[in-house]
Amino acid sequence: EKFKEVDQGGNTRIECQATANPEPVSYEWTKSGDATFKTSGKFLKLKKVSHTDSGEYICTVNNVLNPTLGVKSERRGNSSVKISVRHKPGVGFIEPREPESVEGKSITLICGASPSGYPDPKFKWWKG
């Protein structure tokens, strides 16, 4: 699968499906943009996920060719899956924090939350 949604606090398990002859000798998972994330095994297992676990995960598979009359060589292939963690938006904010306006001129206010939430929340403005 290329895309997976997971609820915050939930667990997920994704199989790296690879077909090779001979069979793969290793599976390694990495996360795009996170040099510290690395795990081995055919399955990517994430427990108690949070919004920071969202992202693209890459599975790299290796196998070794050892022909009878040839030179031993290693082959590598990879595939990726995007994981999106469903979660509530964090603390809301309006920018600029202390807006100043001039009569007759327009002003732009930005409403958001950090973290933003997934799926993207819908914000409503009201006068009060």
PDB file of C-alpha atoms in Angstrom:
ATOM      1  CA  GLU A   1       0.000   0.000   0.000  1.00  0.00           C
ATOM      2  CA  LYS A   2       1.182   3.515  -0.753  1.00  0.00           C
ATOM      3  CA  PHE A   3      -0.872   5.452   1.838  1.00  0.00           C
ATOM      4  CA  LYS A   4      -2.081   4.594   5.330  1.00  0.00           C
ATOM      5  CA  GLU A   5      -4.062   6.595   7.883  1.00  0.00           C
ATOM      6  CA  VAL A   6      -3.719   5.783  11.577  1.00  0.00           C
ATOM      7  CA  ASP A   7      -5.537   7.226  14.603  1.00  0.00           C
ATOM      8  CA  GLN A   8      -3.389   9.040  17.154  1.00  0.00           C
ATOM      9  CA  GLY A   9      -2.497   6.673  19.981  1.00  0.00           C
ATOM     10  CA  GLY A  10      -3.070   3.641  17.758  1.00  0.00           C
ATOM     11  CA  ASN A  11      -0.681   1.047  16.410  1.00  0.00           C
ATOM     12  CA  THR A  12       0.135   0.176  12.819  1.00  0.00           C
ATOM     13  CA  ARG A  13       1.931  -2.666  11.083  1.00  0.00           C
ATOM     14  CA  ILE A  14       2.920  -2.429   7.414  1.00  0.00           C
ATOM     15  CA  GLU A  15       4.466  -5.243   5.414  1.00  0.00           C
ATOM     16  CA  CYS A  16       7.266  -4.599   2.969  1.00  0.00           C
ATOM     17  CA  GLN A  17       6.239  -6.847   0.095  1.00  0.00           C
ATOM     18  CA  ALA A  18       9.144  -7.849  -2.111  1.00  0.00           C
ATOM     19  CA  THR A  19       9.543 -10.510  -4.766  1.00  0.00           C
ATOM     20  CA  ALA A  20      13.071 -11.563  -5.608  1.00  0.00           C
ATOM     21  CA  ASN A  21      14.983 -14.599  -6.764  1.00  0.00           C
ATOM     22  CA  PRO A  22      16.856 -15.461  -4.650  1.00  0.00           C
ATOM     23  CA  GLU A  23      14.761 -14.341  -1.670  1.00  0.00           C
ATOM     24  CA  PRO A  24      15.659 -11.051   0.060  1.00  0.00           C
ATOM     25  CA  VAL A  25      18.333 -11.310   2.742  1.00  0.00           C
ATOM     26  CA  SER A  26      17.476  -8.055   4.524  1.00  0.00           C
ATOM     27  CA  TYR A  27      14.740  -5.443   4.963  1.00  0.00           C
ATOM     28  CA  GLU A  28      15.452  -1.962   6.329  1.00  0.00           C
ATOM     29  CA  TRP A  29      12.969   0.837   7.036  1.00  0.00           C
ATOM     30  CA  THR A  30      13.928   4.524   7.118  1.00  0.00           C
ATOM     31  CA  LYS A  31      11.873   7.709   7.405  1.00  0.00           C
ATOM     32  CA  SER A  32      12.307  10.523   4.909  1.00  0.00           C
ATOM     33  CA  GLY A  33      13.676  13.632   6.625  1.00  0.00           C
ATOM     34  CA  ASP A  34      14.560  11.781   9.844  1.00  0.00           C
ATOM     35  CA  ALA A  35      18.146  10.494   9.777  1.00  0.00           C
ATOM     36  CA  THR A  36      17.730   8.937  13.236  1.00  0.00           C
ATOM     37  CA  PHE A  37      14.900   6.566  12.228  1.00  0.00           C
ATOM     38  CA  LYS A  38      16.081   3.141  11.125  1.00  0.00           C
ATOM     39  CA  THR A  39      14.611  -0.293  11.827  1.00  0.00           C
ATOM     40  CA  SER A  40      15.054  -3.761  10.350  1.00  0.00           C
ATOM     41  CA  GLY A  41      12.529  -6.424   9.420  1.00  0.00           C
ATOM     42  CA  LYS A  42       9.853  -7.190   6.871  1.00  0.00           C
ATOM     43  CA  PHE A  43       7.236  -5.311   8.935  1.00  0.00           C
ATOM     44  CA  LEU A  44       7.229  -1.661   9.997  1.00  0.00           C
ATOM     45  CA  LYS A  45       5.652  -1.564  13.459  1.00  0.00           C
ATOM     46  CA  LEU A  46       4.719   1.753  15.046  1.00  0.00           C
ATOM     47  CA  LYS A  47       3.065   1.837  18.474  1.00  0.00           C
ATOM     48  CA  LYS A  48       1.107   4.630  20.141  1.00  0.00           C
ATOM     49  CA  VAL A  49       1.587   6.906  17.143  1.00  0.00           C
ATOM     50  CA  SER A  50       1.503  10.693  17.400  1.00  0.00           C
ATOM     51  CA  HIS A  51       1.407  13.417  14.759  1.00  0.00           C
ATOM     52  CA  THR A  52       5.221  13.351  14.649  1.00  0.00           C
ATOM     53  CA  ASP A  53       5.059   9.806  13.213  1.00  0.00           C
ATOM     54  CA  SER A  54       3.373  11.119  10.045  1.00  0.00           C
ATOM     55  CA  GLY A  55       5.611  10.999   6.988  1.00  0.00           C
ATOM     56  CA  GLU A  56       7.076   8.893   4.228  1.00  0.00           C
ATOM     57  CA  TYR A  57       8.674   5.585   5.205  1.00  0.00           C
ATOM     58  CA  ILE A  58      10.994   3.773   2.804  1.00  0.00           C
ATOM     59  CA  CYS A  59      11.590   0.022   2.812  1.00  0.00           C
ATOM     60  CA  THR A  60      14.888  -1.063   1.240  1.00  0.00           C
ATOM     61  CA  VAL A  61      15.308  -4.736   0.356  1.00  0.00           C
ATOM     62  CA  ASN A  62      18.608  -6.487  -0.421  1.00  0.00           C
ATOM     63  CA  ASN A  63      19.333  -9.853  -1.971  1.00  0.00           C
ATOM     64  CA  VAL A  64      22.566 -11.519  -3.032  1.00  0.00           C
ATOM     65  CA  LEU A  65      23.230 -13.056  -6.441  1.00  0.00           C
ATOM     66  CA  ASN A  66      25.823 -15.794  -6.317  1.00  0.00           C
ATOM     67  CA  PRO A  67      26.033 -17.395  -9.770  1.00  0.00           C
ATOM     68  CA  THR A  68      27.955 -20.650 -10.179  1.00  0.00           C
ATOM     69  CA  LEU A  69      30.355 -19.221 -12.778  1.00  0.00           C
ATOM     70  CA  GLY A  70      30.068 -15.549 -11.964  1.00  0.00           C
ATOM     71  CA  VAL A  71      30.882 -12.890  -9.428  1.00  0.00           C
ATOM     72  CA  LYS A  72      28.788 -12.548  -6.272  1.00  0.00           C
ATOM     73  CA  SER A  73      26.793  -9.305  -6.239  1.00  0.00           C
ATOM     74  CA  GLU A  74      24.187  -7.559  -4.118  1.00  0.00           C
ATOM     75  CA  ARG A  75      20.960  -6.108  -5.521  1.00  0.00           C
ATOM     76  CA  ARG A  76      18.824  -3.473  -3.847  1.00  0.00           C
ATOM     77  CA  GLY A  77      15.295  -2.178  -4.367  1.00  0.00           C
ATOM     78  CA  ASN A  78      12.989   0.096  -2.412  1.00  0.00           C
ATOM     79  CA  SER A  79       9.419   1.266  -2.068  1.00  0.00           C
ATOM     80  CA  SER A  80       7.699   3.822   0.135  1.00  0.00           C
ATOM     81  CA  VAL A  81       4.474   4.357   2.051  1.00  0.00           C
ATOM     82  CA  LYS A  82       3.047   7.629   3.359  1.00  0.00           C
ATOM     83  CA  ILE A  83       1.579   7.487   6.859  1.00  0.00           C
ATOM     84  CA  SER A  84      -0.809  10.178   8.073  1.00  0.00           C
ATOM     85  CA  VAL A  85      -1.804  10.223  11.740  1.00  0.00           C
ATOM     86  CA  ARG A  86      -5.343  11.484  12.408  1.00  0.00           C
ATOM     87  CA  HIS A  87      -5.270  13.905  15.352  1.00  0.00           C
ATOM     88  CA  LYS A  88      -7.019  16.946  16.781  1.00  0.00           C
ATOM     89  CA  PRO A  89      -5.579  20.377  16.169  1.00  0.00           C
ATOM     90  CA  GLY A  90      -3.350  21.756  18.907  1.00  0.00           C
ATOM     91  CA  VAL A  91      -3.500  25.228  20.441  1.00  0.00           C
ATOM     92  CA  GLY A  92      -5.184  27.786  18.197  1.00  0.00           C
ATOM     93  CA  PHE A  93      -3.623  31.095  17.246  1.00  0.00           C
ATOM     94  CA  ILE A  94      -4.299  34.257  15.258  1.00  0.00           C
ATOM     95  CA  GLU A  95      -1.512  36.162  13.526  1.00  0.00           C
ATOM     96  CA  PRO A  96      -0.449  38.860  13.836  1.00  0.00           C
ATOM     97  CA  ARG A  97      -0.883  38.604  17.618  1.00  0.00           C
ATOM     98  CA  GLU A  98      -1.563  42.310  18.025  1.00  0.00           C
ATOM     99  CA  PRO A  99      -3.033  43.459  14.725  1.00  0.00           C
ATOM    100  CA  GLU A 100      -3.248  47.138  13.906  1.00  0.00           C
ATOM    101  CA  SER A 101      -5.588  48.479  11.285  1.00  0.00           C
ATOM    102  CA  VAL A 102      -6.106  51.735   9.483  1.00  0.00           C
ATOM    103  CA  GLU A 103      -9.628  52.830   8.607  1.00  0.00           C
ATOM    104  CA  GLY A 104     -10.356  52.184   4.945  1.00  0.00           C
ATOM    105  CA  LYS A 105      -7.460  49.741   4.526  1.00  0.00           C
ATOM    106  CA  SER A 106      -7.703  45.968   4.499  1.00  0.00           C
ATOM    107  CA  ILE A 107      -5.983  43.736   7.041  1.00  0.00           C
ATOM    108  CA  THR A 108      -5.131  40.056   6.807  1.00  0.00           C
ATOM    109  CA  LEU A 109      -5.455  37.808   9.843  1.00  0.00           C
ATOM    110  CA  ILE A 110      -4.302  34.200   9.808  1.00  0.00           C
ATOM    111  CA  CYS A 111      -6.026  31.600  11.954  1.00  0.00           C
ATOM    112  CA  GLY A 112      -4.294  28.280  12.649  1.00  0.00           C
ATOM    113  CA  ALA A 113      -3.282  25.697  15.205  1.00  0.00           C
ATOM    114  CA  SER A 114      -0.043  24.020  16.205  1.00  0.00           C
ATOM    115  CA  PRO A 115       0.066  21.170  15.423  1.00  0.00           C
ATOM    116  CA  SER A 116      -2.430  21.825  12.653  1.00  0.00           C
ATOM    117  CA  GLY A 117      -4.414  18.593  12.947  1.00  0.00           C
ATOM    118  CA  TYR A 118      -5.200  15.902  10.394  1.00  0.00           C
ATOM    119  CA  PRO A 119      -7.287  15.915   8.401  1.00  0.00           C
ATOM    120  CA  ASP A 120      -6.906  19.663   7.982  1.00  0.00           C
ATOM    121  CA  PRO A 121      -9.354  21.436  10.304  1.00  0.00           C
ATOM    122  CA  LYS A 122     -11.833  24.032   9.092  1.00  0.00           C
ATOM    123  CA  PHE A 123     -11.711  27.349  10.911  1.00  0.00           C
ATOM    124  CA  LYS A 124     -14.660  29.740  11.172  1.00  0.00           C
ATOM    125  CA  TRP A 125     -14.518  33.446  11.856  1.00  0.00           C
ATOM    126  CA  TRP A 126     -17.211  35.335  13.697  1.00  0.00           C
ATOM    127  CA  LYS A 127     -17.657  38.889  14.873  1.00  0.00           C
ATOM    128  CA  GLY A 128     -18.264  39.276  18.542  1.00  0.00           C
TER     129      GLY A 128
END
